[in-house]
Every structure is written in structure tokens, then in C-alpha cells.
Amino acid sequence: VYQNNRDGIFWTRERGSGGVGELARLPAAPSRVRRYRQTVYDPAYTVPDYAPDLVWYYIFPERFRNGDPGNDPQPGVQPFEDGTVERHADWNQRPFLNGSGDGSDDRYANDFHGGDLAGILDKLDDIAELGANALYLTPIFQASSNHKYDTADYRRIDPGFGTEADFRRLTAAAARRGIRVVVDASLNHSGRDSVYFDRYARHPGIGAYEGGVIRPDSPYADWYRFDPASDPPYRGWTGVANLPDLNEDSAAFRDFAY
């Protein structure tokens, strides 16, 4: 086989940088072939003038700073899929790890310290003093978990982080300091406890898997791929069942995402 070269790609486990390849005998497992990636781009695209000079400050909002204790997620009030959340009384307490004997429940990613947008706003001067001129926030959209990659509603700020007005205040205050704000959005999977999937029948309308039933009449039906013969009858991102894969071939989903 003529395959990609052995060049290591910085900060990844990948091998193969494109360009000149390497001739080798076919591996026993086809998955071991170092395949080429084809990158398609618009040659007319121009990188924004500000981009080469960006110095990023990367924030995981739930663990950054608690600026407004009034919006902290509360056990028994804030749901976590078919259960509830856990809360740390002490900001400096270590995150819970189930099965470790720390007294936490048997769920991952449902413990909260109370970090929020108000906390980021509190520290903008410190961030600017460091020389950063761009913030990268992991997702801030409504979701059950502390990491928010299990998106429940792409159109709503998570109440535990604040409101849309809080986000507007943050971006305006950042702009006054010459800081740009970029928000992460995971558009290859959603959460199963979401407006779109609605595994637990908690959201308005009809989800694609409403209450654990495949619903072809859902407006989100073709956002996901279902196989009734499988358990569960859908594919989770990297096998994680609470992160159902989104069908990027769906015209309706692409319209929404774009």
C-alpha cells in the first residue's frame, strides 16, 4: 500500500502529515493503514486581520469562578437526566469521582461548584492584564452536565451559568477591553435529555426519541439515525449513550446548525 507518512502531528496521536507518502506492505488490519486526509477549502477565504495576534484564555465556566451564588444548581431541583445534580459546599473541594468512596452518587459529570458567566465578568481585568485578547469558553448552552457538551437547547444559555442578558454584558465588557469571545458548540452530537432527542419526555414538543420511543413524527426525526434492532437503538458519540450522534446528512439539521 502507498500510505501517509509517519510524521507526528503536534498535540495529537496522529501519524501522517500529507505530502510525500510511504510504501509498505498491507497491514493485517486495514484500520492500521495510515490514510490521507483531504482538506477542502475556499481559496478566496481571507483570514481576519486580528486572528494572527490572538492570545487565547481557555475557560471551563463551571470551574472558573462563582460570581452569582443565586443561580447555583441545587440537588433535588436541578435534574440530571432521570436523576438530580450534586453540589459542592466548598469551592476548593475536589470534583467528585464515583466509586472512590467520596460519598458521591454513581453518575459522572453531575457535580457542580457554581461557576458562571458573572464569575468570568468579575475577572476580565485580570485576564486582560495577562495579555489575553480572546476568550474560548466550553459550551454555555442549556445542558444537564457540568461540562455542557450534552446540549439540551442550543438557543438558550444554561440557567446555572446565567441569562442571555448576562452573556451580552460579558461580551460587551470584554469588547471594551479588546477581548473577543468564542463559544464552543458541539454540533456532531446532542444530549439525550434535549429538546431534540428528549429521552426522558421532559421538554416541550416531540423529540426524536420521546420518552424512549422512536418518533418518526418528530420534527427532529432525521436529526438522528435509529436502528430498532440495537440496544440502545441509536449510536452514541464514541459509544457514549447520553451523547446521541447527530445526522450531519440531514438537510433539516444542517439548516439549523448553519
Short mmCIF file of C-alpha atoms in Angstrom, two decimals:
data_model
loop_
_atom_site.label_atom_id
_atom_site.label_comp_id
_atom_site.label_asym_id
_atom_site.label_seq_id
_atom_site.Cartn_x
_atom_site.Cartn_y
_atom_site.Cartn_z
CA VAL A 1 0.00 0.00 0.00
CA TYR A 2 1.02 3.57 -0.59
CA GLN A 3 0.02 5.33 2.61
CA ASN A 4 0.54 8.50 4.60
CA ASN A 5 3.96 9.14 6.11
CA ARG A 6 4.95 8.64 9.76
CA ASP A 7 5.20 12.32 10.70
CA GLY A 8 3.79 13.03 14.15
CA ILE A 9 1.19 15.77 14.39
CA PHE A 10 1.79 18.09 17.34
CA TRP A 11 -0.54 17.54 20.33
CA THR A 12 -2.24 14.53 18.72
CA ARG A 13 -1.63 10.80 18.39
CA GLU A 14 -1.92 11.08 14.62
CA ARG A 15 0.72 9.95 12.20
CA GLY A 16 0.90 11.34 8.71
CA SER A 17 1.20 14.94 7.59
CA GLY A 18 0.18 14.51 3.95
CA GLY A 19 2.63 15.28 1.16
CA VAL A 20 5.14 12.54 0.34
CA GLY A 21 3.82 9.17 1.45
CA GLU A 22 5.37 5.81 2.22
CA LEU A 23 5.22 2.42 0.52
CA ALA A 24 4.65 -0.52 2.86
CA ARG A 25 3.15 -3.98 2.99
CA LEU A 26 -0.58 -4.11 3.64
CA PRO A 27 -1.16 -4.43 7.41
CA ALA A 28 -3.19 -7.38 8.66
CA ALA A 29 -5.83 -4.94 9.94
CA PRO A 30 -6.98 -2.43 7.30
CA SER A 31 -7.57 0.08 10.09
CA ARG A 32 -3.78 0.25 10.52
CA VAL A 33 -3.32 1.81 7.08
CA ARG A 34 -2.27 5.43 7.55
CA ARG A 35 -4.85 7.11 5.37
CA TYR A 36 -4.61 10.55 3.83
CA ARG A 37 -6.95 13.32 4.86
CA GLN A 38 -8.31 15.51 2.13
CA THR A 39 -8.87 19.08 3.25
CA VAL A 40 -11.30 21.09 1.15
CA TYR A 41 -11.18 24.87 1.48
CA ASP A 42 -12.16 28.08 -0.25
CA PRO A 43 -9.00 29.62 -1.77
CA ALA A 44 -10.71 33.02 -1.77
CA TYR A 45 -11.09 32.99 2.02
CA THR A 46 -9.01 35.59 3.84
CA VAL A 47 -8.01 35.12 7.46
CA PRO A 48 -9.29 38.08 9.53
CA ASP A 49 -6.57 40.64 10.24
CA TYR A 50 -6.96 40.21 14.01
CA ALA A 51 -6.59 36.42 14.01
CA PRO A 52 -2.78 36.01 13.89
CA ASP A 53 -2.38 38.18 17.01
CA LEU A 54 -4.90 36.37 19.24
CA VAL A 55 -3.76 35.19 22.66
CA TRP A 56 -6.36 32.74 23.94
CA TYR A 57 -7.57 32.28 27.51
CA TYR A 58 -9.46 28.97 27.71
CA ILE A 59 -12.27 28.73 30.29
CA PHE A 60 -14.33 25.82 31.60
CA PRO A 61 -17.08 28.04 33.06
CA GLU A 62 -18.37 25.72 35.80
CA ARG A 63 -14.95 25.60 37.46
CA PHE A 64 -13.70 29.16 36.82
CA ARG A 65 -15.42 31.41 39.36
CA ASN A 66 -18.78 31.60 41.16
CA GLY A 67 -19.87 35.20 40.60
CA ASP A 68 -23.57 34.69 41.40
CA PRO A 69 -24.42 32.04 44.04
CA GLY A 70 -28.10 32.70 43.33
CA ASN A 71 -28.01 30.62 40.13
CA ASP A 72 -26.09 27.64 41.56
CA PRO A 73 -27.65 24.27 40.56
CA GLN A 74 -29.41 22.70 43.55
CA PRO A 75 -29.84 18.96 44.28
CA GLY A 76 -33.45 17.89 44.09
CA VAL A 77 -34.30 20.93 41.96
CA GLN A 78 -31.92 20.74 39.02
CA PRO A 79 -32.48 17.48 37.09
CA PHE A 80 -29.69 15.35 35.70
CA GLU A 81 -31.30 13.09 33.10
CA ASP A 82 -33.55 10.80 35.21
CA GLY A 83 -31.90 11.87 38.48
CA THR A 84 -30.57 15.06 40.01
CA VAL A 85 -27.34 17.00 40.45
CA GLU A 86 -24.83 17.13 43.29
CA ARG A 87 -23.40 20.36 44.69
CA HIS A 88 -20.10 21.16 46.39
CA ALA A 89 -20.43 23.31 49.51
CA ASP A 90 -16.76 24.31 49.27
CA TRP A 91 -15.37 25.85 46.07
CA ASN A 92 -11.97 24.24 46.78
CA GLN A 93 -13.39 20.74 47.22
CA ARG A 94 -12.13 18.24 44.68
CA PRO A 95 -14.59 17.17 41.95
CA PHE A 96 -16.47 14.01 42.88
CA LEU A 97 -15.36 10.69 41.42
CA ASN A 98 -17.95 7.96 41.66
CA GLY A 99 -16.79 4.67 43.13
CA SER A 100 -13.96 6.37 45.02
CA GLY A 101 -15.69 6.45 48.41
CA ASP A 102 -16.04 10.23 48.45
CA GLY A 103 -19.77 9.97 49.20
CA SER A 104 -20.94 10.94 45.74
CA ASP A 105 -23.52 9.12 43.64
CA ASP A 106 -22.78 6.74 40.77
CA ARG A 107 -23.02 9.32 37.97
CA TYR A 108 -20.31 11.24 36.20
CA ALA A 109 -20.37 14.97 35.40
CA ASN A 110 -23.33 15.88 37.61
CA ASP A 111 -21.46 17.65 40.43
CA PHE A 112 -21.37 21.45 40.47
CA HIS A 113 -19.26 24.12 42.17
CA GLY A 114 -21.29 27.06 40.84
CA GLY A 115 -19.04 28.72 38.27
CA ASP A 116 -20.91 31.07 35.94
CA LEU A 117 -20.75 33.97 33.48
CA ALA A 118 -20.80 36.51 36.30
CA GLY A 119 -17.59 34.94 37.59
CA ILE A 120 -15.89 35.40 34.23
CA LEU A 121 -17.06 39.01 34.11
CA ASP A 122 -15.52 39.56 37.57
CA LYS A 123 -12.10 38.53 36.28
CA LEU A 124 -11.90 40.25 32.88
CA ASP A 125 -9.40 42.81 34.12
CA ASP A 126 -7.10 40.06 35.40
CA ILE A 127 -7.38 38.21 32.09
CA ALA A 128 -6.60 41.38 30.12
CA GLU A 129 -3.61 42.08 32.39
CA LEU A 130 -2.19 38.68 31.45
CA GLY A 131 -2.17 39.81 27.81
CA ALA A 132 -5.01 37.59 26.59
CA ASN A 133 -7.24 39.18 23.97
CA ALA A 134 -9.59 36.27 23.24
CA LEU A 135 -11.73 34.02 25.44
CA TYR A 136 -12.60 30.47 24.43
CA LEU A 137 -15.49 29.12 26.51
CA THR A 138 -16.51 25.48 26.58
CA PRO A 139 -20.28 25.23 25.89
CA ILE A 140 -22.59 27.52 27.83
CA PHE A 141 -25.86 26.31 26.30
CA GLN A 142 -28.51 24.58 28.41
CA ALA A 143 -27.44 21.05 29.33
CA SER A 144 -27.63 18.60 32.24
CA SER A 145 -23.93 18.09 32.88
CA ASN A 146 -21.24 20.35 34.31
CA HIS A 147 -19.33 20.28 31.00
CA LYS A 148 -22.40 21.13 28.85
CA TYR A 149 -21.36 19.09 25.83
CA ASP A 150 -24.64 17.17 26.22
CA THR A 151 -26.57 20.10 24.75
CA ALA A 152 -30.27 20.31 25.64
CA ASP A 153 -31.07 23.57 23.81
CA TYR A 154 -28.65 25.38 21.51
CA ARG A 155 -30.77 28.55 21.72
CA ARG A 156 -30.66 29.03 25.48
CA ILE A 157 -27.92 29.93 27.96
CA ASP A 158 -27.79 27.37 30.77
CA PRO A 159 -29.61 28.84 33.80
CA GLY A 160 -26.76 27.70 36.05
CA PHE A 161 -24.43 30.00 34.09
CA GLY A 162 -26.82 32.94 33.88
CA THR A 163 -29.08 34.55 31.29
CA GLU A 164 -28.75 35.87 27.77
CA ALA A 165 -28.53 39.34 29.33
CA ASP A 166 -25.54 38.13 31.40
CA PHE A 167 -23.87 36.88 28.23
CA ARG A 168 -24.48 40.20 26.49
CA ARG A 169 -22.92 42.02 29.46
CA LEU A 170 -19.93 39.70 29.34
CA THR A 171 -19.30 40.16 25.62
CA ALA A 172 -19.77 43.94 25.83
CA ALA A 173 -17.39 44.22 28.79
CA ALA A 174 -14.86 42.01 27.01
CA ALA A 175 -15.09 44.12 23.85
CA ARG A 176 -14.34 47.27 25.85
CA ARG A 177 -11.09 45.59 26.88
CA GLY A 178 -10.28 44.46 23.35
CA ILE A 179 -11.15 40.84 24.14
CA ARG A 180 -13.06 38.68 21.68
CA VAL A 181 -15.31 35.84 22.89
CA VAL A 182 -15.72 32.49 21.14
CA VAL A 183 -18.21 29.93 22.46
CA ASP A 184 -17.78 26.21 21.82
CA ALA A 185 -20.73 24.37 20.29
CA SER A 186 -20.79 20.62 19.79
CA LEU A 187 -22.69 20.03 16.56
CA ASN A 188 -21.85 16.37 15.99
CA HIS A 189 -23.90 15.16 18.96
CA SER A 190 -26.54 16.48 21.34
CA GLY A 191 -27.61 15.37 24.79
CA ARG A 192 -30.23 12.66 25.07
CA ASP A 193 -32.01 14.88 27.61
CA SER A 194 -32.60 17.57 25.00
CA VAL A 195 -35.35 19.37 23.14
CA TYR A 196 -34.30 17.45 20.03
CA PHE A 197 -33.96 13.88 21.40
CA ASP A 198 -35.98 14.07 24.66
CA ARG A 199 -35.22 10.62 26.03
CA TYR A 200 -36.99 11.48 29.31
CA ALA A 201 -40.00 13.35 27.84
CA ARG A 202 -39.07 16.45 29.79
CA HIS A 203 -39.11 19.09 27.04
CA PRO A 204 -41.92 20.74 25.03
CA GLY A 205 -42.87 19.21 21.69
CA ILE A 206 -41.94 15.78 20.38
CA GLY A 207 -38.33 14.66 20.44
CA ALA A 208 -36.85 12.11 18.07
CA TYR A 209 -36.71 9.55 20.92
CA GLU A 210 -39.53 10.93 23.06
CA GLY A 211 -39.73 9.08 26.37
CA GLY A 212 -37.66 6.22 24.95
CA VAL A 213 -39.85 5.71 21.86
CA ILE A 214 -38.64 6.38 18.30
CA ARG A 215 -40.93 9.07 16.90
CA PRO A 216 -40.96 9.43 13.09
CA ASP A 217 -43.46 12.30 13.55
CA SER A 218 -40.91 14.40 15.43
CA PRO A 219 -39.56 17.49 13.63
CA TYR A 220 -36.14 16.17 14.69
CA ALA A 221 -36.71 12.60 13.46
CA ASP A 222 -33.98 12.64 10.81
CA TRP A 223 -31.51 14.52 13.01
CA TYR A 224 -30.52 11.08 14.32
CA ARG A 225 -30.06 7.59 12.87
CA PHE A 226 -32.05 4.83 14.55
CA ASP A 227 -31.74 1.06 14.40
CA PRO A 228 -34.65 -0.59 16.28
CA ALA A 229 -32.72 -3.87 16.43
CA SER A 230 -29.94 -2.33 18.54
CA ASP A 231 -29.86 -1.53 22.25
CA PRO A 232 -29.97 1.40 22.55
CA PRO A 233 -31.48 1.91 19.09
CA TYR A 234 -29.11 4.75 18.20
CA ARG A 235 -25.39 5.43 18.08
CA GLY A 236 -23.77 7.46 20.83
CA TRP A 237 -20.73 9.63 20.17
CA THR A 238 -17.68 7.37 20.73
CA GLY A 239 -20.14 4.88 22.24
CA VAL A 240 -21.41 7.23 24.96
CA ALA A 241 -25.16 6.64 25.17
CA ASN A 242 -26.07 10.03 26.65
CA LEU A 243 -24.48 11.80 23.65
CA PRO A 244 -26.54 10.60 20.65
CA ASP A 245 -24.81 11.26 17.33
CA LEU A 246 -26.39 13.90 15.13
CA ASN A 247 -27.01 13.00 11.50
CA GLU A 248 -24.98 15.58 9.62
CA ASP A 249 -26.53 14.37 6.34
CA SER A 250 -29.92 15.68 7.47
CA ALA A 251 -30.87 18.77 5.47
CA ALA A 252 -33.05 19.96 8.34
CA PHE A 253 -30.20 19.65 10.84
CA ARG A 254 -27.73 21.37 8.52
CA ASP A 255 -30.15 24.26 8.05
CA PHE A 256 -30.47 24.58 11.81
CA ALA A 257 -26.75 24.29 12.50
CA TYR A 258 -25.62 26.67 9.78
#
